[in-house]
Amino acid sequence: MVQTSTTWVNPLRDPRDKRLPLIAGPCSVVIFGVTGDLSRKKLMPAIYDLANRGLLPPGFSLVGFARRDWNSHDFGQVVHDAVKQYARTPFREEVWQHLAEGIRFVQGEFDDDAAFDTLAVTLGELDLTRGTGGNHAFYLSIPPGAFPTVLRQLHRSGLCADTGEAWRRVVIEKPFGHDLESALELNSLVGEVFPPSSVFRIDHYLGKETVQNLLAMRFANQLFEPIWNSNYVDHVQITQAEDIGVGGRAGYYDGIGAARDVIQNHLLQLLALTAMEEPVSFDPKDLRTEKAKVLSAVRTPTDAAAVGRDTARGQYAAGWQGGVKVPGYLEEDGISPSSTTETYAAVKLMIDTRRWAGVPFYLRTGKRLGKRVTEIAVVFKRAPHLPFAHTDTEELGSNALVIRVQPDEGITIRFGSKVPGPSMEVRDVNMDFSYGQSFTEASPEAYERLILDVLLGEPSLFPQDEEVELSWKILDPIEKVWGSMKTQPEPYLSGTWGPPSADVMMARDGRTWRRP
Ligand code: BG6
């Protein structure tokens, strides 16, 4: 189904509108792992959404590579169904038809030389017939064990050679290894085949609008930065809570656990953006320098006593979620009944810099918790003096600034206010900024932003190798102690807020977890 591309202009896009983001130049995306969940639920819909927003070039082509006995038509149908089910923007037949013209499928195993030769021929044809210009992004949405084979094949078939005129980029999904050693190996393996500027590591949290807004909030305003330090901040809580369980991902998740799955990447990136110094500019190099600096100042618990005191790990037991009885982790399909994998992890980290000395950063993540919510709460010290009767401030908590990453994206500021009436009673109130109310523009999905940035060659939102390695340096000592304990993580009932030891960890510091 080779067709010559026509010049197609999306009617929704007004080229005079300067606020609209850049359009990707001629290119194609090759996805390895097209039969996986991520492809169906996130990547294919994001590509359609980009097309629908007029951000893909007219001859854009999508190539799927997998073992499945499909032809391009079958694969097109899979993309179509995924788009219909999961795309963010409305389905428009003309956008779909145009996208479908550039869909191809190459069938084969990862170690099959002939299949990669066919891929090279297919991409060459697309360059000729659809004008993709030799620019190709290879998206590895595959288990890390398959990376070496695919990278070797791309190299062998000459597909990663940057010609100077055309670009070749590789997109890598996490996990970036399972510890520092394996991350170094992976980085050097990728580095043998692609230059650093062609490697795009996905941490989809960085693609979220609310996460990027952290930078705007901190550095575009005068209001927050003066109090963003240990003189005013008591502690910071970063929470990523999910109400779902492991679902169909047992094969990936078991043996990995909550800390490697979420803390090593998403939560440490959120910590870095919250705690870093102002970058000289938003140039990728300057941004990464500041993130790496703050990550290298993180002090992590190392010996068994410190890990016992400053971390908590749990595993969900059966319980009720949204009125439905749900199984415990050990009863889930594909999970060994003796698995010691944690589904909840909390850690207390200190940052050894002048700005943050003495301010703990508490990070927690878990599955099957009370509700799905991700937030960064900066909790301030109490006023040094309260000129009120003690009874008037009994209901006054600490001031807090909460960045609501998801859902209900926005920012809340909590402070004390006088309760109307004759007494001087002061109680906590909230002041809210909500994306939904303040903006008419809808937030794109994280994957839309990140895929577009790959095609534009814009690397700011992609962690580079140093950040990944520093994050493993923070987590490795904790994992080592946990691994040596060989004990079952503490069970917690599904639908609750994690194991009691996490509350004990906070209580020891005279603090409590927020109930988002
Ligand atoms: C992924 C983890 O990176 O992030 C998953 O592997 C987790 O286990 C997911 O469910 C959460 O992403 P989001 O965007 O839904 O918070």
Coordinates of C-alpha atoms and ligand atoms in Angstrom, one line a residue:
M1 CA 0.0 0.0 0.0
V2 CA 2.7 2.4 -1.0
Q3 CA 1.2 5.8 -1.9
T4 CA 2.7 9.1 -2.7
S5 CA 2.1 11.6 0.0
T6 CA 0.0 14.6 -0.8
T7 CA 0.5 18.0 0.9
W8 CA -2.0 17.9 3.7
V9 CA -2.8 20.8 5.9
N10 CA -4.8 20.2 9.0
P11 CA -7.8 22.5 8.9
L12 CA -7.7 22.8 12.7
R13 CA -4.3 24.5 12.6
D14 CA -4.0 28.1 11.9
P15 CA -0.4 28.7 10.7
R16 CA -0.6 32.4 11.8
D17 CA -1.1 31.3 15.4
K18 CA 2.3 31.8 17.0
R19 CA 1.3 30.1 20.2
L20 CA 1.1 26.8 18.5
P21 CA 4.1 24.5 19.0
L22 CA 6.4 23.6 16.2
I23 CA 5.5 20.9 13.7
A24 CA 7.8 17.9 13.4
G25 CA 9.8 17.8 10.1
P26 CA 9.7 14.9 7.7
C27 CA 10.2 11.6 9.6
S28 CA 8.9 8.2 10.6
V29 CA 8.6 6.4 13.9
V30 CA 9.4 2.7 14.2
I31 CA 7.9 1.0 17.3
F32 CA 9.4 -2.2 18.6
G33 CA 6.9 -3.8 21.0
V34 CA 3.8 -2.8 19.2
T35 CA 1.8 -5.7 20.8
G36 CA 2.4 -4.3 24.3
D37 CA 0.0 -2.3 26.5
L38 CA 2.1 0.8 26.4
S39 CA 1.9 1.0 22.6
R40 CA -1.8 0.4 22.5
K41 CA -2.8 2.6 25.4
K42 CA -0.3 5.5 25.1
L43 CA 2.0 5.5 22.0
M44 CA -0.5 4.9 19.2
P45 CA -3.1 7.3 20.6
A46 CA -0.5 10.0 21.2
I47 CA 0.6 9.7 17.6
Y48 CA -2.9 10.1 16.4
D49 CA -3.5 13.0 18.8
L50 CA -0.4 14.7 17.4
A51 CA -1.7 14.2 13.9
N52 CA -5.1 15.5 14.9
R53 CA -3.5 18.6 16.3
G54 CA -1.6 19.1 13.0
L55 CA 1.8 18.6 14.5
L56 CA 3.0 15.8 12.3
P57 CA 4.5 16.3 8.9
P58 CA 2.3 15.4 5.9
G59 CA 4.3 12.3 5.0
F60 CA 4.6 11.0 8.6
S61 CA 4.9 7.2 8.7
L62 CA 4.5 4.7 11.5
V63 CA 6.2 1.3 11.3
G64 CA 5.4 -1.5 13.6
F65 CA 7.9 -4.3 14.2
A66 CA 6.8 -7.5 15.9
R67 CA 6.7 -11.3 15.8
R68 CA 3.0 -11.3 15.2
D69 CA 1.8 -12.7 11.8
W70 CA 0.4 -9.4 10.6
N71 CA 0.6 -7.4 7.5
S72 CA 0.4 -3.6 7.3
H73 CA -3.4 -3.7 7.0
D74 CA -3.7 -5.8 10.1
F75 CA -1.4 -3.5 12.0
G76 CA -3.4 -0.5 10.7
Q77 CA -6.5 -2.1 12.2
V78 CA -4.8 -2.5 15.6
V79 CA -3.7 1.2 15.5
H80 CA -7.2 2.2 14.5
D81 CA -8.8 0.3 17.4
A82 CA -6.3 1.7 19.9
V83 CA -6.8 5.2 18.7
K84 CA -10.6 4.8 18.9
Q85 CA -10.4 3.5 22.4
Y86 CA -7.7 5.6 24.0
A87 CA -7.0 8.8 22.0
R88 CA -7.5 12.1 23.9
T89 CA -8.8 14.1 21.0
P90 CA -12.0 13.3 19.0
F91 CA -11.8 10.7 16.2
R92 CA -11.8 12.4 12.8
E93 CA -12.0 10.2 9.8
E94 CA -10.0 12.4 7.5
V95 CA -7.1 12.6 10.0
W96 CA -7.2 8.9 10.5
Q97 CA -7.2 8.2 6.7
H98 CA -4.2 10.4 6.2
L99 CA -2.3 8.8 9.1
A100 CA -3.3 5.3 7.9
E101 CA -1.6 5.9 4.5
G102 CA 1.7 5.9 6.2
I103 CA 1.3 2.8 8.4
R104 CA 3.5 -0.2 7.7
F105 CA 4.3 -3.5 9.5
V106 CA 7.5 -5.5 9.4
Q107 CA 7.2 -9.0 10.8
G108 CA 10.1 -10.8 12.5
E109 CA 12.1 -11.8 15.5
F110 CA 14.6 -9.4 17.1
D111 CA 17.5 -11.7 16.2
D112 CA 16.3 -12.2 12.6
D113 CA 18.8 -10.4 10.2
A114 CA 16.4 -10.7 7.3
A115 CA 13.6 -9.0 9.2
F116 CA 15.9 -6.0 9.9
D117 CA 17.0 -5.9 6.3
T118 CA 13.3 -5.7 5.4
L119 CA 12.9 -2.9 7.9
A120 CA 15.7 -1.0 6.2
V121 CA 14.1 -1.5 2.8
T122 CA 10.7 -0.4 4.1
L123 CA 12.2 2.8 5.6
G124 CA 14.1 3.4 2.3
E125 CA 10.8 3.1 0.4
L126 CA 9.1 5.5 2.8
D127 CA 11.8 8.0 2.3
L128 CA 11.2 7.8 -1.5
T129 CA 7.4 7.6 -1.5
R130 CA 6.4 9.7 1.5
G131 CA 9.3 12.0 1.8
T132 CA 10.4 10.9 5.3
G133 CA 13.8 12.2 4.5
G134 CA 15.8 9.4 6.1
N135 CA 14.8 10.7 9.5
H136 CA 13.8 7.8 11.7
A137 CA 13.1 7.4 15.4
F138 CA 13.3 3.9 16.9
Y139 CA 11.1 3.5 19.9
L140 CA 12.1 0.6 22.1
S141 CA 9.0 -0.3 24.0
I142 CA 10.4 -3.8 24.8
P143 CA 11.8 -5.7 27.8
P144 CA 15.4 -4.5 28.7
G145 CA 16.7 -8.0 28.0
A146 CA 15.9 -7.5 24.3
F147 CA 17.8 -4.1 24.1
P148 CA 21.2 -5.5 23.1
T149 CA 19.8 -7.6 20.3
V150 CA 17.7 -4.8 18.8
L151 CA 20.5 -2.2 19.1
R152 CA 23.0 -4.7 17.5
Q153 CA 20.5 -5.2 14.6
L154 CA 19.9 -1.5 14.1
H155 CA 23.7 -1.1 13.9
R156 CA 24.2 -4.0 11.6
S157 CA 21.6 -3.0 9.2
G158 CA 23.0 0.6 9.1
L159 CA 19.9 2.0 10.5
C160 CA 21.5 4.1 13.3
A161 CA 24.0 5.9 11.2
D162 CA 23.4 9.6 11.4
T163 CA 24.2 10.8 7.9
G164 CA 24.6 14.4 8.8
E165 CA 21.6 15.4 6.7
A166 CA 19.2 12.9 8.1
W167 CA 18.8 12.0 11.8
R168 CA 18.4 8.7 13.6
R169 CA 17.2 8.7 17.2
V170 CA 16.5 6.0 19.7
V171 CA 13.8 6.2 22.4
I172 CA 14.2 4.1 25.4
E173 CA 11.5 3.2 27.9
K174 CA 12.3 2.5 31.5
P175 CA 13.5 0.5 33.4
F176 CA 17.0 1.9 32.7
G177 CA 18.6 -1.1 34.4
H178 CA 17.7 -2.4 37.8
D179 CA 20.7 -0.9 39.7
L180 CA 23.7 1.3 39.0
E181 CA 25.8 -1.4 37.5
S182 CA 23.2 -2.5 35.0
A183 CA 22.4 1.1 34.2
L184 CA 26.0 1.8 33.4
E185 CA 26.1 -1.3 31.2
L186 CA 22.9 -0.2 29.4
N187 CA 24.2 3.3 28.9
S188 CA 27.5 2.1 27.5
L189 CA 25.7 -0.4 25.2
V190 CA 23.4 2.4 23.8
G191 CA 26.4 4.7 23.6
E192 CA 28.2 2.3 21.3
V193 CA 25.4 2.5 18.8
F194 CA 24.0 6.0 19.2
P195 CA 25.7 9.3 20.1
P196 CA 24.3 10.9 23.4
S197 CA 22.4 13.5 21.5
S198 CA 20.4 10.8 19.7
V199 CA 19.3 9.0 22.8
F200 CA 15.9 9.9 24.4
R201 CA 15.1 8.2 27.7
I202 CA 11.5 8.5 28.5
D203 CA 10.3 9.4 32.0
H204 CA 6.7 10.2 31.2
Y205 CA 6.3 12.3 34.4
L206 CA 8.5 15.0 32.8
G207 CA 6.0 15.2 29.9
K208 CA 3.2 16.1 32.3
E209 CA 2.1 19.8 32.1
T210 CA 1.9 20.1 35.9
V211 CA 5.5 18.9 36.3
Q212 CA 6.7 21.4 33.7
N213 CA 4.7 24.0 35.5
L214 CA 6.9 23.5 38.6
L215 CA 9.6 25.4 36.7
A216 CA 7.2 28.2 35.8
M217 CA 5.9 28.4 39.3
R218 CA 9.3 28.5 40.9
F219 CA 11.2 30.6 38.4
A220 CA 8.6 33.0 36.8
N221 CA 7.4 34.3 40.1
Q222 CA 8.8 36.4 43.0
L223 CA 6.3 35.0 45.5
F224 CA 7.6 31.5 46.1
E225 CA 11.4 31.4 45.7
P226 CA 12.3 33.5 48.7
I227 CA 10.6 31.0 51.1
W228 CA 11.7 27.9 49.2
N229 CA 14.4 26.9 51.6
S230 CA 15.2 25.5 55.1
N231 CA 14.4 28.9 56.8
Y232 CA 10.8 28.4 56.0
V233 CA 10.2 24.9 54.8
D234 CA 9.7 22.2 57.4
H235 CA 9.6 19.2 55.0
V236 CA 8.4 18.1 51.6
Q237 CA 6.1 15.1 50.8
I238 CA 6.1 13.7 47.3
T239 CA 3.3 11.2 46.8
Q240 CA 2.5 9.0 43.9
A241 CA -0.5 6.8 44.9
E242 CA -2.5 4.5 42.7
D243 CA -5.7 2.7 43.3
I244 CA -5.1 0.0 40.8
G245 CA -3.1 -3.2 41.5
V246 CA -0.4 -4.8 39.4
G247 CA -3.0 -5.7 36.7
G248 CA -1.6 -7.6 33.7
R249 CA 2.0 -6.4 34.4
A250 CA 3.1 -9.2 36.7
G251 CA 5.9 -10.2 34.4
Y252 CA 7.5 -6.8 34.5
Y253 CA 6.6 -5.8 38.1
D254 CA 7.4 -8.8 40.2
G255 CA 11.0 -8.7 41.3
I256 CA 11.1 -4.9 40.4
G257 CA 8.8 -3.4 43.0
A258 CA 7.5 0.0 43.8
A259 CA 10.9 1.7 44.6
R260 CA 12.6 0.7 41.3
D261 CA 9.4 1.2 39.3
V262 CA 8.5 4.7 40.5
I263 CA 10.9 6.2 43.1
Q264 CA 14.1 5.7 41.0
N265 CA 12.7 7.7 38.1
H266 CA 9.5 9.6 38.5
L267 CA 9.8 10.6 42.2
L268 CA 13.5 11.5 42.1
Q269 CA 12.8 13.6 39.0
L270 CA 10.1 15.4 40.9
L271 CA 12.5 15.8 43.9
A272 CA 15.1 17.2 41.5
L273 CA 12.8 19.8 40.0
T274 CA 11.4 20.8 43.4
A275 CA 14.8 21.2 45.0
M276 CA 17.2 22.3 42.3
E277 CA 18.7 25.7 42.0
E278 CA 17.6 28.1 39.3
P279 CA 19.1 27.0 36.0
V280 CA 21.1 29.6 34.0
S281 CA 18.6 29.0 31.2
F282 CA 16.1 26.3 30.1
D283 CA 18.6 25.1 27.7
P284 CA 18.8 21.3 28.1
K285 CA 22.4 21.4 29.3
D286 CA 21.7 24.0 32.0
L287 CA 18.6 22.2 33.2
R288 CA 20.4 18.9 33.4
T289 CA 23.3 20.4 35.2
E290 CA 21.1 21.7 38.0
K291 CA 19.2 18.5 38.3
A292 CA 22.4 16.4 38.5
K293 CA 23.8 18.8 41.1
V294 CA 20.9 18.4 43.4
L295 CA 20.7 14.6 42.9
S296 CA 24.3 14.3 43.8
A297 CA 23.7 16.1 47.1
V298 CA 21.0 13.6 48.2
R299 CA 22.0 11.7 51.3
T300 CA 20.4 8.3 51.3
P301 CA 20.1 5.9 54.3
T302 CA 22.8 3.2 53.9
D303 CA 23.2 0.9 56.8
A304 CA 20.5 -1.5 58.1
A305 CA 19.7 0.7 61.1
A306 CA 19.1 3.8 58.9
V307 CA 17.2 1.9 56.3
G308 CA 15.0 0.4 59.0
R309 CA 14.3 3.8 60.5
D310 CA 14.0 5.9 57.3
T311 CA 12.2 3.7 54.9
A312 CA 9.0 1.5 54.8
R313 CA 7.9 -1.2 52.4
G314 CA 4.6 -2.9 52.1
Q315 CA 2.6 -5.3 50.0
Y316 CA -1.1 -5.0 49.4
A317 CA -3.4 -7.6 50.9
A318 CA -6.9 -8.3 49.7
G319 CA -9.4 -5.6 50.5
W320 CA -12.2 -3.4 49.1
Q321 CA -11.6 -0.7 46.5
G322 CA -14.5 1.4 45.3
G323 CA -17.0 -1.1 46.7
V324 CA -15.3 -4.0 44.9
K325 CA -13.5 -6.8 46.6
V326 CA -10.0 -7.1 45.2
P327 CA -7.3 -9.8 45.6
G328 CA -4.0 -9.3 47.5
Y329 CA -0.8 -9.0 45.5
L330 CA 0.2 -12.6 46.3
E331 CA -3.1 -13.8 44.8
E332 CA -2.7 -11.9 41.5
D333 CA -2.2 -13.8 38.3
G334 CA 1.4 -14.4 37.5
I335 CA 2.7 -13.5 41.0
S336 CA 4.5 -16.1 43.0
P337 CA 2.7 -16.8 46.3
S338 CA 6.0 -16.2 48.2
S339 CA 7.0 -13.0 46.3
T340 CA 8.8 -10.5 48.5
T341 CA 8.3 -7.7 46.0
E342 CA 7.0 -4.4 47.6
T343 CA 4.0 -2.6 46.1
Y344 CA 4.5 0.3 48.5
A345 CA 7.7 2.1 49.3
A346 CA 8.4 5.2 51.4
V347 CA 11.8 6.8 51.9
K348 CA 13.2 9.8 53.8
L349 CA 16.0 11.6 52.0
M350 CA 18.0 14.6 53.1
I351 CA 19.7 17.0 50.7
D352 CA 23.1 18.3 51.8
T353 CA 23.0 21.8 50.5
R354 CA 22.7 25.2 52.2
R355 CA 19.2 25.6 50.8
W356 CA 17.8 22.3 52.1
A357 CA 20.0 21.4 55.2
G358 CA 17.7 19.7 57.8
V359 CA 14.6 19.5 55.5
P360 CA 13.5 16.0 55.0
F361 CA 12.0 15.0 51.6
Y362 CA 9.6 12.1 52.2
L363 CA 8.8 10.1 49.0
R364 CA 6.1 7.5 48.9
T365 CA 4.5 5.4 46.2
G366 CA 2.1 2.5 46.2
K367 CA -0.5 0.5 44.4
R368 CA -4.0 -0.2 45.7
L369 CA -3.9 2.8 48.0
G370 CA -6.9 5.0 48.9
K371 CA -7.1 6.8 45.6
R372 CA -5.1 7.8 42.5
V373 CA -3.2 11.0 43.2
T374 CA 0.2 12.4 42.6
E375 CA 1.2 15.6 44.5
I376 CA 4.2 17.5 45.8
A377 CA 3.4 19.1 49.2
V378 CA 5.8 21.7 50.5
V379 CA 5.0 22.0 54.2
F380 CA 6.1 25.2 56.0
K381 CA 7.3 25.7 59.5
R382 CA 4.8 27.1 62.0
A383 CA 4.8 30.8 62.7
P384 CA 7.5 31.4 65.3
H385 CA 5.0 33.1 67.6
L386 CA 1.2 33.0 67.7
P387 CA -0.3 35.9 69.5
F388 CA -3.6 34.1 70.0
A389 CA -5.3 32.2 72.8
H390 CA -4.2 28.6 72.6
T391 CA -7.8 27.5 72.0
D392 CA -8.1 29.8 69.0
T393 CA -5.4 28.1 67.0
E394 CA -6.1 24.5 68.0
E395 CA -7.3 23.8 64.4
L396 CA -4.5 25.6 62.7
G397 CA -2.1 23.3 60.9
S398 CA 1.0 24.1 59.0
N399 CA 0.9 26.3 55.9
A400 CA 1.4 24.2 52.8
L401 CA 1.8 24.6 49.1
V402 CA 0.6 21.6 47.2
I403 CA 1.3 21.0 43.5
R404 CA -1.5 18.7 42.4
V405 CA 0.3 16.8 39.6
Q406 CA -2.8 14.6 38.9
P407 CA -5.8 14.3 38.8
D408 CA -7.5 17.6 39.2
E409 CA -4.3 19.4 38.1
G410 CA -3.5 22.6 39.9
I411 CA -2.0 24.2 43.0
T412 CA -3.4 24.6 46.5
I413 CA -2.1 26.9 49.1
R414 CA -3.2 26.1 52.7
F415 CA -3.1 28.8 55.3
G416 CA -4.9 29.9 58.5
S417 CA -7.9 32.2 58.3
K418 CA -10.1 33.7 60.9
V419 CA -13.4 31.9 61.4
P420 CA -16.2 34.4 61.0
G421 CA -17.7 35.4 64.3
P422 CA -16.9 37.2 67.5
S423 CA -13.8 35.1 68.5
M424 CA -10.4 35.1 67.0
E425 CA -10.5 31.4 66.1
V426 CA -8.1 30.5 63.2
R427 CA -8.6 27.6 61.0
D428 CA -7.0 26.1 57.9
V429 CA -8.4 27.2 54.5
N430 CA -7.4 26.4 50.9
M431 CA -6.8 28.7 48.0
D432 CA -6.9 26.9 44.7
F433 CA -5.6 27.3 41.2
S434 CA -7.1 24.7 38.9
Y435 CA -6.1 24.2 35.3
G436 CA -9.7 23.4 34.4
Q437 CA -10.9 26.7 35.6
S438 CA -8.0 28.9 34.6
F439 CA -7.3 27.7 31.1
T440 CA -9.4 26.9 28.1
E441 CA -6.5 24.9 26.5
A442 CA -6.6 21.2 27.4
S443 CA -3.4 19.6 28.6
P444 CA -1.8 17.2 26.1
E445 CA -1.0 13.8 27.3
A446 CA 2.6 13.3 28.5
Y447 CA 3.4 11.0 25.6
E448 CA 2.1 13.5 23.0
R449 CA 4.6 16.1 24.3
L450 CA 7.5 13.6 24.6
I451 CA 7.0 12.0 21.2
L452 CA 6.8 15.4 19.5
D453 CA 10.0 16.5 21.3
V454 CA 11.8 13.4 20.1
L455 CA 10.8 14.3 16.5
L456 CA 11.9 17.9 17.0
G457 CA 15.2 16.8 18.6
E458 CA 14.4 18.7 21.7
P459 CA 16.0 16.9 24.7
S460 CA 15.1 19.0 27.7
L461 CA 12.5 16.7 29.1
F462 CA 14.6 13.5 28.8
P463 CA 16.8 12.4 31.7
Q464 CA 20.4 11.9 30.5
D465 CA 22.7 9.1 31.6
E466 CA 24.2 11.0 34.5
E467 CA 20.8 11.6 36.2
V468 CA 19.8 8.0 35.7
E469 CA 23.1 6.9 37.3
L470 CA 22.7 9.3 40.2
S471 CA 19.2 8.1 40.9
W472 CA 20.4 4.5 41.1
K473 CA 23.2 5.6 43.5
I474 CA 20.4 7.0 45.8
L475 CA 18.3 3.8 45.6
D476 CA 20.9 1.1 45.5
P477 CA 21.9 1.1 49.2
I478 CA 18.3 0.9 50.3
E479 CA 17.6 -1.9 47.9
K480 CA 20.7 -3.7 49.1
V481 CA 19.5 -3.7 52.7
W482 CA 15.9 -4.6 51.7
G483 CA 17.3 -7.4 49.6
S484 CA 19.4 -8.8 52.4
M485 CA 16.4 -8.9 54.8
K486 CA 14.6 -11.4 52.6
T487 CA 11.5 -10.8 54.7
Q488 CA 8.0 -10.3 53.4
P489 CA 7.1 -6.6 53.1
E490 CA 4.5 -5.5 55.6
P491 CA 1.0 -6.2 54.4
Y492 CA -1.5 -3.4 54.1
L493 CA -5.2 -3.7 53.2
S494 CA -6.1 -2.7 49.7
G495 CA -7.8 0.7 49.7
T496 CA -5.9 2.0 52.7
W497 CA -2.9 4.3 52.8
G498 CA 0.0 1.8 53.1
P499 CA 1.6 -0.2 55.9
P500 CA 1.6 1.0 59.5
S501 CA 5.4 1.2 59.5
A502 CA 5.2 4.1 57.1
D503 CA 3.1 6.1 59.6
V504 CA 5.6 5.1 62.4
M505 CA 8.4 6.4 60.2
M506 CA 6.8 9.8 60.1
A507 CA 5.6 9.8 63.7
R508 CA 9.2 9.2 64.8
D509 CA 9.9 12.6 63.2
G510 CA 6.8 14.2 64.8
R511 CA 5.1 14.4 61.4
T512 CA 2.2 12.7 59.6
W513 CA 1.5 11.8 56.0
R514 CA -1.0 14.0 54.2
R515 CA -4.3 12.3 53.3
P516 CA -4.6 13.7 49.7
Ligands
BG6_1 C1 4.8 3.8 35.3 C2 4.9 2.6 36.2 O1 6.1 4.3 35.0 O2 4.0 4.8 35.9 C3 3.6 2.1 36.6 O3 5.7 1.6 35.6 C4 2.7 3.2 37.1 O4 3.6 1.1 37.5 C5 2.7 4.4 36.1 O5 1.4 2.7 37.2 C6 1.9 5.6 36.7 O6 1.8 6.6 35.7 P1 0.7 7.7 35.8 O7 1.0 8.6 34.8 O8 -0.6 7.0 35.7 O9 0.8 8.3 37.2

